[in-house]
Structures are given as structure tokens and as C-alpha cells.
Coordinates of C-alpha atoms in Angstrom, one line a residue:
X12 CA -2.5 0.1 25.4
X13 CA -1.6 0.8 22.0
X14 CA 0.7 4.4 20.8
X15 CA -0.9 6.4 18.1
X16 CA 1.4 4.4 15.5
X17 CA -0.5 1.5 16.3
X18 CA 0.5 -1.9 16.5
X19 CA -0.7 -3.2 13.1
X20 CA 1.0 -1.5 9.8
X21 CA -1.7 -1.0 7.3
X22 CA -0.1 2.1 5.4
X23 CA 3.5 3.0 5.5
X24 CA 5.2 5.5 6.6
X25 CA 7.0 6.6 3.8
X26 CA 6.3 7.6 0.3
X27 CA 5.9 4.9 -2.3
X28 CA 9.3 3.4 -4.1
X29 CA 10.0 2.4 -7.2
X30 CA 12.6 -0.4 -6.5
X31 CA 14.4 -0.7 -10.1
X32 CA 15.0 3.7 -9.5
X33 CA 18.8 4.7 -10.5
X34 CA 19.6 5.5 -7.1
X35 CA 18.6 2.1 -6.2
X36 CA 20.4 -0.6 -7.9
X37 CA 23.0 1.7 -9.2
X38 CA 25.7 0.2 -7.4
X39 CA 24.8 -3.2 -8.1
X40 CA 26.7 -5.0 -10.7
X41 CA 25.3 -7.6 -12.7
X42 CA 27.7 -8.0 -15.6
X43 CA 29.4 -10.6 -13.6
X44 CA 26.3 -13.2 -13.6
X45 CA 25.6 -14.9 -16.4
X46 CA 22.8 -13.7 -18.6
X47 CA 20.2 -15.5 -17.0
X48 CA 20.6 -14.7 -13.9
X49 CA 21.3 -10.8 -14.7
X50 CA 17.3 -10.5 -16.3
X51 CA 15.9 -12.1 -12.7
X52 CA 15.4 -9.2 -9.8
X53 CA 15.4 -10.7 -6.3
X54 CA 14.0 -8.2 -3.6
X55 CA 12.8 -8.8 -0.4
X56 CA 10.1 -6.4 1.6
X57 CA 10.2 -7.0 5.6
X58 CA 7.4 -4.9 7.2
X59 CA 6.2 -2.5 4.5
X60 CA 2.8 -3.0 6.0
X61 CA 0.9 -2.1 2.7
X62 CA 1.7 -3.0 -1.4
X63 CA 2.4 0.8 -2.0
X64 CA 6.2 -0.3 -3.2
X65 CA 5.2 -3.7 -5.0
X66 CA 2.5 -1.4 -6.6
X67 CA 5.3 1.4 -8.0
X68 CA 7.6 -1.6 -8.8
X69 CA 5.2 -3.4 -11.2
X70 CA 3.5 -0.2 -13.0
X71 CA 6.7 0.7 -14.2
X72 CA 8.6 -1.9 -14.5
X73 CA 8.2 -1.1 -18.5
X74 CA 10.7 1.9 -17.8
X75 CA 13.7 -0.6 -16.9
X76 CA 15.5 -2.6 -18.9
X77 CA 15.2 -5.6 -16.3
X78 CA 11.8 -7.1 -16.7
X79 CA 11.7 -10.0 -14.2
X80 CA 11.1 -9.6 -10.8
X81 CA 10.6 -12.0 -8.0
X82 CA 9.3 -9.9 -4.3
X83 CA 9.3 -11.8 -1.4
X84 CA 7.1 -10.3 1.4
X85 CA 7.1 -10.7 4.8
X86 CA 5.3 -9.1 7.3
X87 CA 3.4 -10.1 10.8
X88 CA -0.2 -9.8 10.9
X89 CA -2.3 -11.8 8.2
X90 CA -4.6 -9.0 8.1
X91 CA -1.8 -7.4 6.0
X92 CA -1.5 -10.1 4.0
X93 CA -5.6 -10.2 3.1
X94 CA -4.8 -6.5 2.4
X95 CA -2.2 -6.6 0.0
X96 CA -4.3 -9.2 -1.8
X97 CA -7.4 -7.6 -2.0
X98 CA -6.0 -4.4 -3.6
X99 CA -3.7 -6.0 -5.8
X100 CA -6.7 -7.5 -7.1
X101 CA -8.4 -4.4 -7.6
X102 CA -5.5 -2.8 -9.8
X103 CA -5.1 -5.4 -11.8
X104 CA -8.9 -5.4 -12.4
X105 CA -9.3 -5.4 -16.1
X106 CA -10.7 -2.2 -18.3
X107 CA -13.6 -5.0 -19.4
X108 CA -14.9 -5.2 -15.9
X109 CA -13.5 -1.6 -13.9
X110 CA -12.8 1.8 -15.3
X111 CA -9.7 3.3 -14.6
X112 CA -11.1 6.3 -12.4
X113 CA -13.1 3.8 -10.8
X114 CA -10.8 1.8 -9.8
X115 CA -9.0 4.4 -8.5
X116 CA -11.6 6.0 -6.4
X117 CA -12.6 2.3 -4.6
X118 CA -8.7 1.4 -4.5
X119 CA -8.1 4.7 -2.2
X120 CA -11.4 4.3 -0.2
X121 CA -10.3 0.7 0.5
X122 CA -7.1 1.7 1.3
X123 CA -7.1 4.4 3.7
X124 CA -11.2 4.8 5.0
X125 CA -12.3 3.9 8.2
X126 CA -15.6 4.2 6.9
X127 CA -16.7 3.4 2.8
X128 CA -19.7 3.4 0.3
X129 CA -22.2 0.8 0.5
X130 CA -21.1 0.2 -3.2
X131 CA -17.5 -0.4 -2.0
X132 CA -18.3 -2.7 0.8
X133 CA -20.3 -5.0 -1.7
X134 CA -17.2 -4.9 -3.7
X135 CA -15.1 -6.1 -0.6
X136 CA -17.8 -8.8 0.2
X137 CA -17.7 -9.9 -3.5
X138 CA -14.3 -10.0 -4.1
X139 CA -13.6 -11.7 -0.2
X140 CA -15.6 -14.7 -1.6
X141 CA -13.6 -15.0 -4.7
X142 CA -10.0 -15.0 -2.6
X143 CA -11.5 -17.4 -0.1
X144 CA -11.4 -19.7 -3.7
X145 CA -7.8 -18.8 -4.1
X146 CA -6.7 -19.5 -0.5
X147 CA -8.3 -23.0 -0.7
X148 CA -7.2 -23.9 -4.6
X149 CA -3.8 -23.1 -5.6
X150 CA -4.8 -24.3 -8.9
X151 CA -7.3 -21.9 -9.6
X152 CA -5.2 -19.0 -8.2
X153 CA -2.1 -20.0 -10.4
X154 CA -4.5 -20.0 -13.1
X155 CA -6.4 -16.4 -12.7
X156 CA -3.5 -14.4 -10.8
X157 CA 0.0 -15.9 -11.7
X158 CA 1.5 -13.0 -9.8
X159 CA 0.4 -13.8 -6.3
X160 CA 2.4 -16.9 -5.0
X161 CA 0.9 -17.5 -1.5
X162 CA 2.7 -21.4 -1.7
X163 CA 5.0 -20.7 1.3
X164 CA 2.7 -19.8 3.6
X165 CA 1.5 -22.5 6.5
X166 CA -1.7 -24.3 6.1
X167 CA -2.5 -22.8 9.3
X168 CA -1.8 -19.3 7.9
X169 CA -4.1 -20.0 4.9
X170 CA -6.9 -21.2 7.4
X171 CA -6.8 -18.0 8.8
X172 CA -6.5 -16.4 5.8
X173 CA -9.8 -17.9 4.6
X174 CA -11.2 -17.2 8.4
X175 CA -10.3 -13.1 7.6
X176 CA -12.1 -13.4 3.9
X177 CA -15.2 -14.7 6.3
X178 CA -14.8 -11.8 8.5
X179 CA -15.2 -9.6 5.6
X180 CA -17.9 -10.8 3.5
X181 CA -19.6 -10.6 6.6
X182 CA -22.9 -8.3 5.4
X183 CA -24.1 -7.1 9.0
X184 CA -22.5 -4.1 9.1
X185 CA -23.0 -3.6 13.1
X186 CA -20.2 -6.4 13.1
X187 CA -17.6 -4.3 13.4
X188 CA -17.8 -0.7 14.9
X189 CA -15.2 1.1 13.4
X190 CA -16.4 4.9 14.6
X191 CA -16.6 3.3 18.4
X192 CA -13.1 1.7 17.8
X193 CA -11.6 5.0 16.3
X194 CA -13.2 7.4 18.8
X195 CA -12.1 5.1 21.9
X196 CA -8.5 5.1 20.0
X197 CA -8.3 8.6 19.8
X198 CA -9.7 9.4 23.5
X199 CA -6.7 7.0 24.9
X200 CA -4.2 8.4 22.9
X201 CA -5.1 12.2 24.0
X202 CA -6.3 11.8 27.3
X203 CA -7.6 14.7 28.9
X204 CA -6.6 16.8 25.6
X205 CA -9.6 14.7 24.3
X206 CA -11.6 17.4 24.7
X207 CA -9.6 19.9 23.1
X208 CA -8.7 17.6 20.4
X209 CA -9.0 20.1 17.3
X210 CA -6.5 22.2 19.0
X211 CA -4.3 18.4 19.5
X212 CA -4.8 17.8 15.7
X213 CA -4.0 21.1 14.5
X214 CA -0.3 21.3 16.6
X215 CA 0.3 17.8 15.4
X216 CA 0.1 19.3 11.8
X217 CA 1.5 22.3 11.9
X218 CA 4.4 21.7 14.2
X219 CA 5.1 18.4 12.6
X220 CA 3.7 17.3 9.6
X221 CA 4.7 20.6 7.9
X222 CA 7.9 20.8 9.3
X223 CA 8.6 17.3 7.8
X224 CA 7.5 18.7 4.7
X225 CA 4.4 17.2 4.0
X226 CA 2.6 20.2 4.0
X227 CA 0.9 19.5 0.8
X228 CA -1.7 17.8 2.9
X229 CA -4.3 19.8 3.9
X230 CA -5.0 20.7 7.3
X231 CA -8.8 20.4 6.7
X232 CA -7.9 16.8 5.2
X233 CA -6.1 15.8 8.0
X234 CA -8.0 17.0 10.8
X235 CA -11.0 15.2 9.1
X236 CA -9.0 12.2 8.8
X237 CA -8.1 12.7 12.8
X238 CA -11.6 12.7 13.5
X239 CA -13.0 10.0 12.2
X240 CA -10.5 8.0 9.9
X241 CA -12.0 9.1 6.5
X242 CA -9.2 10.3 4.5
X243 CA -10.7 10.0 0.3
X244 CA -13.7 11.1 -0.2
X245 CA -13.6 10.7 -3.9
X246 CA -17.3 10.9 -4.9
X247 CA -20.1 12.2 -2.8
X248 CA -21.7 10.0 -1.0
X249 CA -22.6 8.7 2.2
X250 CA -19.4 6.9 3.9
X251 CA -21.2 4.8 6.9
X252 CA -20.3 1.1 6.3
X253 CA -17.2 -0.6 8.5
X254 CA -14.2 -0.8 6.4
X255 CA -13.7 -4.6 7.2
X256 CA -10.5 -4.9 6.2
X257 CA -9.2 -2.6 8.6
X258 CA -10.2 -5.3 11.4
X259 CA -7.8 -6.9 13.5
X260 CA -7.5 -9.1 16.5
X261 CA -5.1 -8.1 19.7
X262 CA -4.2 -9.7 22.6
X263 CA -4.9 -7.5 25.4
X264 CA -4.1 -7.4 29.3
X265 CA -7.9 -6.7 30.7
X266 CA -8.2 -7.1 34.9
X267 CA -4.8 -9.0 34.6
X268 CA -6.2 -11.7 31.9
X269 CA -4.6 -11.7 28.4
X270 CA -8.0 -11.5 26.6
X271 CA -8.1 -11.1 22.3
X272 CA -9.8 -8.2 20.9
X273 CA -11.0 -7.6 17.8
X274 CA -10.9 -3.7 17.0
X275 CA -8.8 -0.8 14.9
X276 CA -5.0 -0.8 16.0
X277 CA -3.6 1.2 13.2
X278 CA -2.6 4.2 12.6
X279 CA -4.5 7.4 13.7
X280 CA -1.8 10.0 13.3
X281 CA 0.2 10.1 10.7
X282 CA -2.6 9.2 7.8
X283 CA -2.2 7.2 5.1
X284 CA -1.9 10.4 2.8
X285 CA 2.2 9.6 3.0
X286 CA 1.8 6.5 1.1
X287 CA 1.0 8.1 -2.3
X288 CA -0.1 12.2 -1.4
X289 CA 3.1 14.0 -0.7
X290 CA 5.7 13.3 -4.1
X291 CA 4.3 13.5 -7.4
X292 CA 5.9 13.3 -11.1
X293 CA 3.2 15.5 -12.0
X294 CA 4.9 19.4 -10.9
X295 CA 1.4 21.4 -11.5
X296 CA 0.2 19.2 -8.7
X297 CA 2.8 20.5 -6.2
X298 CA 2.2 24.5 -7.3
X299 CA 1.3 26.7 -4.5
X300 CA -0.2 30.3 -4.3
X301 CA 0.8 32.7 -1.5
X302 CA 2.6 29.8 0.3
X303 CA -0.5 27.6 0.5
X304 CA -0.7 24.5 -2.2
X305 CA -3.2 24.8 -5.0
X306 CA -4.0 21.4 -4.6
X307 CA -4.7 18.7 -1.3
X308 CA -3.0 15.2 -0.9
X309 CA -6.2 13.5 -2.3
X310 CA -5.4 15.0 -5.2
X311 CA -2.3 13.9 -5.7
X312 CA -2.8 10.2 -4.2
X313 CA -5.8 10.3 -7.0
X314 CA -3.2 11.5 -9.4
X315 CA -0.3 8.6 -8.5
X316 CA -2.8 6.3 -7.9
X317 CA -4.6 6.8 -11.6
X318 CA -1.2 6.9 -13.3
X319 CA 0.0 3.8 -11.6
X320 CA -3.3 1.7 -12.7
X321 CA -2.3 3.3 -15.9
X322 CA 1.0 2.4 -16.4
X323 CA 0.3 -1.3 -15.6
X324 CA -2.9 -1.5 -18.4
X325 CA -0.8 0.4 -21.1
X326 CA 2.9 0.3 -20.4
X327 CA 3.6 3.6 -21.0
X328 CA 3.2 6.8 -19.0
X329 CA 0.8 8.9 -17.7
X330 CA 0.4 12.3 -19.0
X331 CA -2.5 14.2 -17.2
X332 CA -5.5 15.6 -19.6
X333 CA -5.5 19.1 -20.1
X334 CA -8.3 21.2 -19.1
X335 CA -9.8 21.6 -22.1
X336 CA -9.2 17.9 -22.3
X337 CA -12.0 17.2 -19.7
X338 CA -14.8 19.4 -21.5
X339 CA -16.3 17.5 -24.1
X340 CA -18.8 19.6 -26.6
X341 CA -21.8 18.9 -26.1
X342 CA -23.6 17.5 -29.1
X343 CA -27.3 16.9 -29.6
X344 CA -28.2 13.7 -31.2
X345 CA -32.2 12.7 -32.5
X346 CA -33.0 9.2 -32.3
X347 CA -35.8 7.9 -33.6
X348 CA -37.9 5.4 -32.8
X349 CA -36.4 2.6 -35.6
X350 CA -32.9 3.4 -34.7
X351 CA -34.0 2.3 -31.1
X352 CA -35.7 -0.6 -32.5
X353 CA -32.8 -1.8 -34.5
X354 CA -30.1 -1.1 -31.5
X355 CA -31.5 -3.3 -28.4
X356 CA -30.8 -7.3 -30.5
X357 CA -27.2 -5.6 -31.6
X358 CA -26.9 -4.3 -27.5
X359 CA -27.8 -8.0 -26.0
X360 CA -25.1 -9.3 -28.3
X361 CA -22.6 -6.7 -27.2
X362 CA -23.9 -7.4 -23.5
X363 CA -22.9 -10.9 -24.1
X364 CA -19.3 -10.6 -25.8
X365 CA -19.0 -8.4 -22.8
X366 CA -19.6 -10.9 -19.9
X367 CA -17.4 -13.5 -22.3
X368 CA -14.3 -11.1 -22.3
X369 CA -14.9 -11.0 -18.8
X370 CA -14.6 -14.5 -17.9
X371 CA -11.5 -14.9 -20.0
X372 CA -9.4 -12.0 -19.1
X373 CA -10.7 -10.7 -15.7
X374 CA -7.4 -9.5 -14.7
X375 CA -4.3 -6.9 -16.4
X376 CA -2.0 -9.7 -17.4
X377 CA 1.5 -8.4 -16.0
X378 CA 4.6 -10.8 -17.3
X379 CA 7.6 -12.0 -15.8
X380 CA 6.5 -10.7 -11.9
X381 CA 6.1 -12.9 -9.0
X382 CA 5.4 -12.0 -5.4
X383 CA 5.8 -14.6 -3.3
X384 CA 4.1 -13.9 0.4
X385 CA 6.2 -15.7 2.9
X386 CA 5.6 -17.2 6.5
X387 CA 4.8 -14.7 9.0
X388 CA 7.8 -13.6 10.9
X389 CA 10.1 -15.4 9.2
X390 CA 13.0 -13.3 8.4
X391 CA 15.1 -14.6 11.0
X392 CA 14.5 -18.3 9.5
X393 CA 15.5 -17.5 5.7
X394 CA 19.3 -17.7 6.1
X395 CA 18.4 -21.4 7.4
X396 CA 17.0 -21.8 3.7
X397 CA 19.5 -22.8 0.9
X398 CA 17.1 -21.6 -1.7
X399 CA 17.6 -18.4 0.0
X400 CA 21.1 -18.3 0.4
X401 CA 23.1 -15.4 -1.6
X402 CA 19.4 -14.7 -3.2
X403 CA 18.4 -10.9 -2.9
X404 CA 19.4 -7.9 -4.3
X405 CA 17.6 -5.5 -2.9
X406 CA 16.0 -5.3 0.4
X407 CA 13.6 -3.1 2.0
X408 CA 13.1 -2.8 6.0
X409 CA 10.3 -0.5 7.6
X410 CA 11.3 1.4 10.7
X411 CA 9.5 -0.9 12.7
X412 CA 11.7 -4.1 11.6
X413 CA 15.6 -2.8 11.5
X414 CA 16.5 -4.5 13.8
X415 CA 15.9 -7.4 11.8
X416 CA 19.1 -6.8 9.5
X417 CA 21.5 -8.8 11.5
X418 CA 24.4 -11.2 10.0
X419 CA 22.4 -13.9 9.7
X420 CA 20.0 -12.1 7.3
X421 CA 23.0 -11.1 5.6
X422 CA 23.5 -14.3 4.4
X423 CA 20.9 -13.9 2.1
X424 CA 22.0 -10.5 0.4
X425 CA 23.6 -11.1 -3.3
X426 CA 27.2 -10.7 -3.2
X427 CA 26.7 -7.2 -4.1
X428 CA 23.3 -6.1 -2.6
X429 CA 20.9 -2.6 -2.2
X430 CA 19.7 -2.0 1.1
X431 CA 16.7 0.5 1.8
X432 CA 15.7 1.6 5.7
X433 CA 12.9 3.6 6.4
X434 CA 13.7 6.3 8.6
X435 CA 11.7 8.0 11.3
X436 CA 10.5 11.2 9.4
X437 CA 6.9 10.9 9.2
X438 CA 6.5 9.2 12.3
X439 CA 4.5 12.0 13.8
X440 CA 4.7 11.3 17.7
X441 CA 8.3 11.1 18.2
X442 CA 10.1 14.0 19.7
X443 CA 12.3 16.1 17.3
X444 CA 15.2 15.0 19.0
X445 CA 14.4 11.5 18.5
X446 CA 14.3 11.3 14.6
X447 CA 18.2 11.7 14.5
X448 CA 18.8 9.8 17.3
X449 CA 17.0 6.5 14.9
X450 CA 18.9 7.3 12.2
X451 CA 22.3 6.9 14.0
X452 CA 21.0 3.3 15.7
X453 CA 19.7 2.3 12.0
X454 CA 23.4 3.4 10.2
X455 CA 25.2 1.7 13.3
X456 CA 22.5 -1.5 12.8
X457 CA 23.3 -1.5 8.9
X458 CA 27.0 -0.6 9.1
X459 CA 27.1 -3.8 11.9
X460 CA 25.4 -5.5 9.3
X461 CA 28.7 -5.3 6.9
X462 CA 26.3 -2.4 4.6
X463 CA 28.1 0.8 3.8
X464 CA 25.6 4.3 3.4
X465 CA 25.6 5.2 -0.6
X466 CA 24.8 8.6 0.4
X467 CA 24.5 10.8 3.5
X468 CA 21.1 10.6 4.8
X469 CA 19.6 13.5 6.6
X470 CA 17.4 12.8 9.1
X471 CA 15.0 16.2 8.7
X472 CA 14.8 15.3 4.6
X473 CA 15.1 11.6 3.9
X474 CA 12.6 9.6 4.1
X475 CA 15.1 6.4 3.4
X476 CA 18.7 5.7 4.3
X477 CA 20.1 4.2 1.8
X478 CA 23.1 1.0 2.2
X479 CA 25.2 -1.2 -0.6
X480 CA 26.1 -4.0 0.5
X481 CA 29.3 -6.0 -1.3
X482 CA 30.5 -9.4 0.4
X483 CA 34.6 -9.7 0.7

């Protein structure tokens, strides 16, 4: 059966990255390529499991000097692939069709819900019909959504891909029993603490959530989240459709036979609060009063979330409104019947400019980025690639896929190269003694690898170890 972990990836496990950060490509010198090659940013993602670092990356890429970037992604279930679409769409939603805390709010219920609004899973149906166009016509998706590049992927990959956007627009909710899944989920992973589980959820956070340091997330938040998968709950309302795009298919051993099953085989206990709840630029979000936090990991994911979205519509910075900011006077206004009168021609014309600017600009424009979705499983393939050969500059590995940096990957790394490993911290069922443990095997992998650390990494505190890599 599958661990808590789960054996598909659809949140990380670490907080989000900015890859173009000082402590990243620091150590990487460019002033020995020419000039066009120094503006270009090669960086390959193996197993991230969700677009919480393309997503940093991209927002503030205005902040760095360099300001083209190519990300290669590669990762092993197309259901992460479909994910990573699907809310890179919804960021880049335009202002002209999505409001900023709109977008927000459906972007984290998406994200990290078991369970969403009926509003939210007509988006998901709407916007699954509109990829199924992109999968099938490269055309139109080179046209609408330059970034994505899903070129390299196999025909057969794409067929699947469309067979997932089928899944999904799907309207019979009863399709896909997501409570069933995540209570059977839960019941195997306890056992016979099942029916204690409240006491289970409450050591789990206590004794190891806190002591990682992520006690900014609530304990009601979490326990809630443990319970039933619903970790944002941004608006009231009632959350009782199937998130969809939490769906997977697994090949399970039943009375001896291998036998596929479609259910939930993600994460339940960690939470996908780590992704974007725990670090914040914003230091009144991370105040505390008599040792407890003022305010919860939705908040904060709401915060880094709004100022991401922000960042990519405006290039420039977040700053977050002031109380007094957010009370507007209220101001009492007569209208009369003539002014009415005179309004509605002027409103259908302002309806219809509307719906044009929509057609014509349905998504934020963002220049000189391409991510380029890869094969499934093909890391071990790309040194066989010329194109690849000597290509990235920085690369990212999960926990989950270190063992993937080998020599032959290395021959892909830039002579002088960044490498980020995601440690063990947050990974919530392994035995204290365990965490260190992976971080020596990952420093002995890299080090193997021909990468040297940049900086000590302690096990109990980072949530990255951090490697340069310089070819002799």
C-alpha cells in the first residue's frame, strides 16, 4: 500500500524558490560566455511535483537583471503535468477576465483542496476543455500561451494528456469520490490509531511540524486538513465537489493480480501549506503574541500567493494595504431615473469592448520565459541529447529523485553549474534520526556527482542543500 507521503507529488515539500536568488547563482560566472549566451537562464526541475518554483521564478524575474529563462521540467505522473498547466493558466489569467483576489482564492482551492466550490469545479471543467485544444494544436497553444512548450513530450503522452482533461471536465461529480479515497487513505495509514486519530494528528503537529519550524501553521488548520483534505477555505461556502485534478491512476497488487486504480495517492500528512504558508517577505505576517502566531498559513499562502499574481501583472512589488487601506467611506449616491436611462446603451457598449479585450489578451503576457515540459522519466536520457549537452545552470532535485544526479546527468550541467537538493525536513513521517542520516547520502550523492556544498546545510534548519558545480 501506499506511506503517508504518497506516491504521486502534487505539492512539494519545501518552501517555494526563487531560482535567480543571490545565494543561488552567486557562484556562477557568466562573464566568460559571450553576451548572448550570458542573458539566456537554463534550469532544469526533476521532481518538484508542483509549479510552486517556476511560479516564484517568473513573478519576479523583473527583480534580476537576467531576463530570459528557459525551465525544463521533468517529473513522472502526467497528472502533474495537467496540474502544472491548469494553474499556470490560472495566474496568468488576465485582470480583463479574473480579479487578482479571485484568482488567488480559486488558485489555492485548486491547489491544495480535496474538496472545492461548485464555482471552482466549473472553472476546472471550463478551462479542461480549452487545454484539451492546446494538447491537440500546437499552433493554437504557441499562439495563446507562448510560455508553455509541451513539443517534447510523446504523442502517447499528449493522448493521455487530453484523456486526463476528459477526466476532468467530467460534470458527474459522484465520478470520483475523493472523501471515500481520503478516509480509506487515512484509516490504512493509522491503523488501529484510526480511531484515535485526533490524538495521531495532534502529535504529528506538535512533535514534528513545530519542531521543524513550521509552527506558523495552525493546529486547527492542519488537523482539518488531516481530516478531510480541505486546507483553504478562502470564502464561505460549501466545499462538496471532487477536486478532479487530484485523480490518479495506480497499479495495485489486489488477490495477487496487478489491477489499476484510480483514487487519491498524495500527500495526507505533511499538507500543502509548506508550498507557500511557512516564509513570507511580508514580517507582520510572521508576528506572534504570547508564543502563538497572530496569523495561520492560509494567511500567509493568500499573502504569497496575491503578491506573486501581482508581481507577474505589474512587475513591481507587492506592498500589502494598510488597514485603513481596506475601509472605504462609505458614500451615498442618488440616482435618478434619467441617469439610469442614459447608462444601460453606454453599459452594453462597455460590455462589448469588454468581451473584445478578452478575446485578444486572455492571458498576462510574460516575455522572454519558456518552460518546456519534457518526456516523463527522462532524466537519465538527456545526457544522450547533444542539445542538452553542457546546457543547465541550475538544477533542482526533490528528495524523492537524488538519486538521479549521477555522472551521466552531469554531463548536462554548464561548466560552472548551481545545484539545489531538497532535503528531508518537512517530511513528516520519518524518524528524527532519519532526516540527518538523508542529508549525508544526498552530500555523498552530490559530492560523487563532482558538486561541492556552497554552504553547510543543517539538517534540523534547511530546507535545501545547496551544491556548485565547476567542470575541470
Amino acid at each position: 500500500m501506499v506511506d503517508g507521503f504518497g506516491a504521486i507529488t502534487y505539492w512539494g515539500f519545501s518552501p517555494a524558490l526563487d531560482l535567480q536568488e543571490k545565494d543561488i547563482v552567486s557562484h556562477i560566472n557568466i562573464t566568460e560566455r559571450t553576451e548572448s549566451e550570458s542573458d539566456v537562464l537554463n534550469i532544469l526541475l526533476i521532481g518538484a511535483g508542483d509549479c510552486r518554483h517556476i511560479l516564484k521564478t517568473i513573478a519576479r524575474i523583473h527583480r534580476h537583471k537576467r531576463k530570459k529563462i528557459n525551465i525544463y521540467i521533468v517529473e513522472n505522473n502526467l497528472e502533474v503535468y495537467a496540474r502544472h498547466i491548469l494553474l499556470l493558466i490560472t495566474a496568468l489569467q488576465s485582470p480583463s477576465q479574473m480579479g487578482l483576489q479571485e484568482k488567488t482564492e480559486l488558485f489555492l482551492e485548486i491547489f491544495g483542496n480535496s474538496q472545492i466550490r461548485a464555482h471552482s469545479n466549473e472553472y476546472i471543467i471550463s478551462k479542461a476543455n480549452k487545454i484539451i485544444r492546446y494538447v491537440t494544436d500546437m499552433d493554437l497553444l504557441s499562439d495563446h500561451l507562448p510560455l508553455l512548450d509541451i513539443s517534447a513530450l510523446k504523442f502517447k503522452e499528449r493522448d493521455q494528456l487530453e484523456a486526463i482533461m476528459k477526466f476532468w471536465r467530467n460534470p458527474d461529480v459522484k465520478v470520483f469520490d475523493i472523501a471515500d479515497f481520503w478516509d480509506k487513505r487515512v484509516r490504512q495509514h493509522l491503523g488501529v490509531r484510526y480511531d484515535s486519530k485526533r490524538g495521531a494528528f495532534d502529535w504529528d503537529y506538535s512533535m514534528k511540524l513545530c519542531e521543524k519550524g513550521a509552527n506558523v501553521i495552525n493546529i486547527h488548520e492542519y488537523c482539518q486538513w488531516r481530516y478531510n483534505g480541505v486546507a483553504f477555505e478562502p470564502r464561505e461556502g460549501d466545499y462538496e465537489c471532487p477536486n478532479k485534478t487530484l485523480a490518479s491512476g495506480l497499479i495495485m497488487k489486489v488477490a495477487g493480480e496487478r489491477v489499476a486504480q484510480r483514487g487519491y495517492w498524495g500527500d495526507i500528512v505533511t499538507s500543502p501549506y509548506i508550498s507557500f504558508g511557512i516564509e513570507c517577505e511580508e514580517e507582520s505576517l510572521l508576528k506572534t503574541a504570547n508564543g502563538v502566531h497572530v496569523k495561520t498559513a492560509r494567511d500567509i499562502s493568500e499573502y504569497n500567493i496575491t503578491s506573486l499574481f501581482y508581481e507577474l501583472q505589474h512587475k513591481d512589488i507587492y506592498v500589502l494595504p494598510k488597514a485603513e487601506d481596506k475601509k472605504p467611506s462609505a458614500v451615498l449616491t442618488e440616482i435618478t431615473e434619467e441617469e439610469e436611462e442614459e447608462a444601460d446603451p453606454t453599459a452594453s457598449s462597455q460590455t462589448a469592448d469588454v468581451e473584445a479585450d478578452i478575446t485578444e489578451s486572455e492571458f498576462i503576457n510574460i516575455d522572454g520565459v519558456t518552460l518546456h515540459f519534457l518526456p516523463l522519466n527522462s532524466t537519465p536520457d538527456l545526457h544522450k541529447k547533444s542539445k542538452f549537452q553542457k546546457l543547465f545552470s541550475i538544477v533542482y532535485t526533490a528528495n524523492s529523485m537524488v538519486h538521479l544526479l549521477t555522472s551521466d546527468l552531469v554531463e548536462t550541467f554548464a561548466d560552472k553549474a548551481s545545484v539545489v537538493l531538497e532535503t528531508a525536513k518537512f517530511m513528516v513521517d520519518l524518524k528524527k534520526e532519519q532526516i540527518p542520516e538523508f542529508v549525508k547520502k544526498i552530500t555523498s550523492i552530490a559530492k560523487s556527482a563532482g558538486c561541492q556544498p556552497t554552504q553547510p546545510c543543517d539538517p534540523e534548519k534547511d530546507a535545501f542543500a545547496r551544491f556548485k558545480f565547476h567542470r575541470k
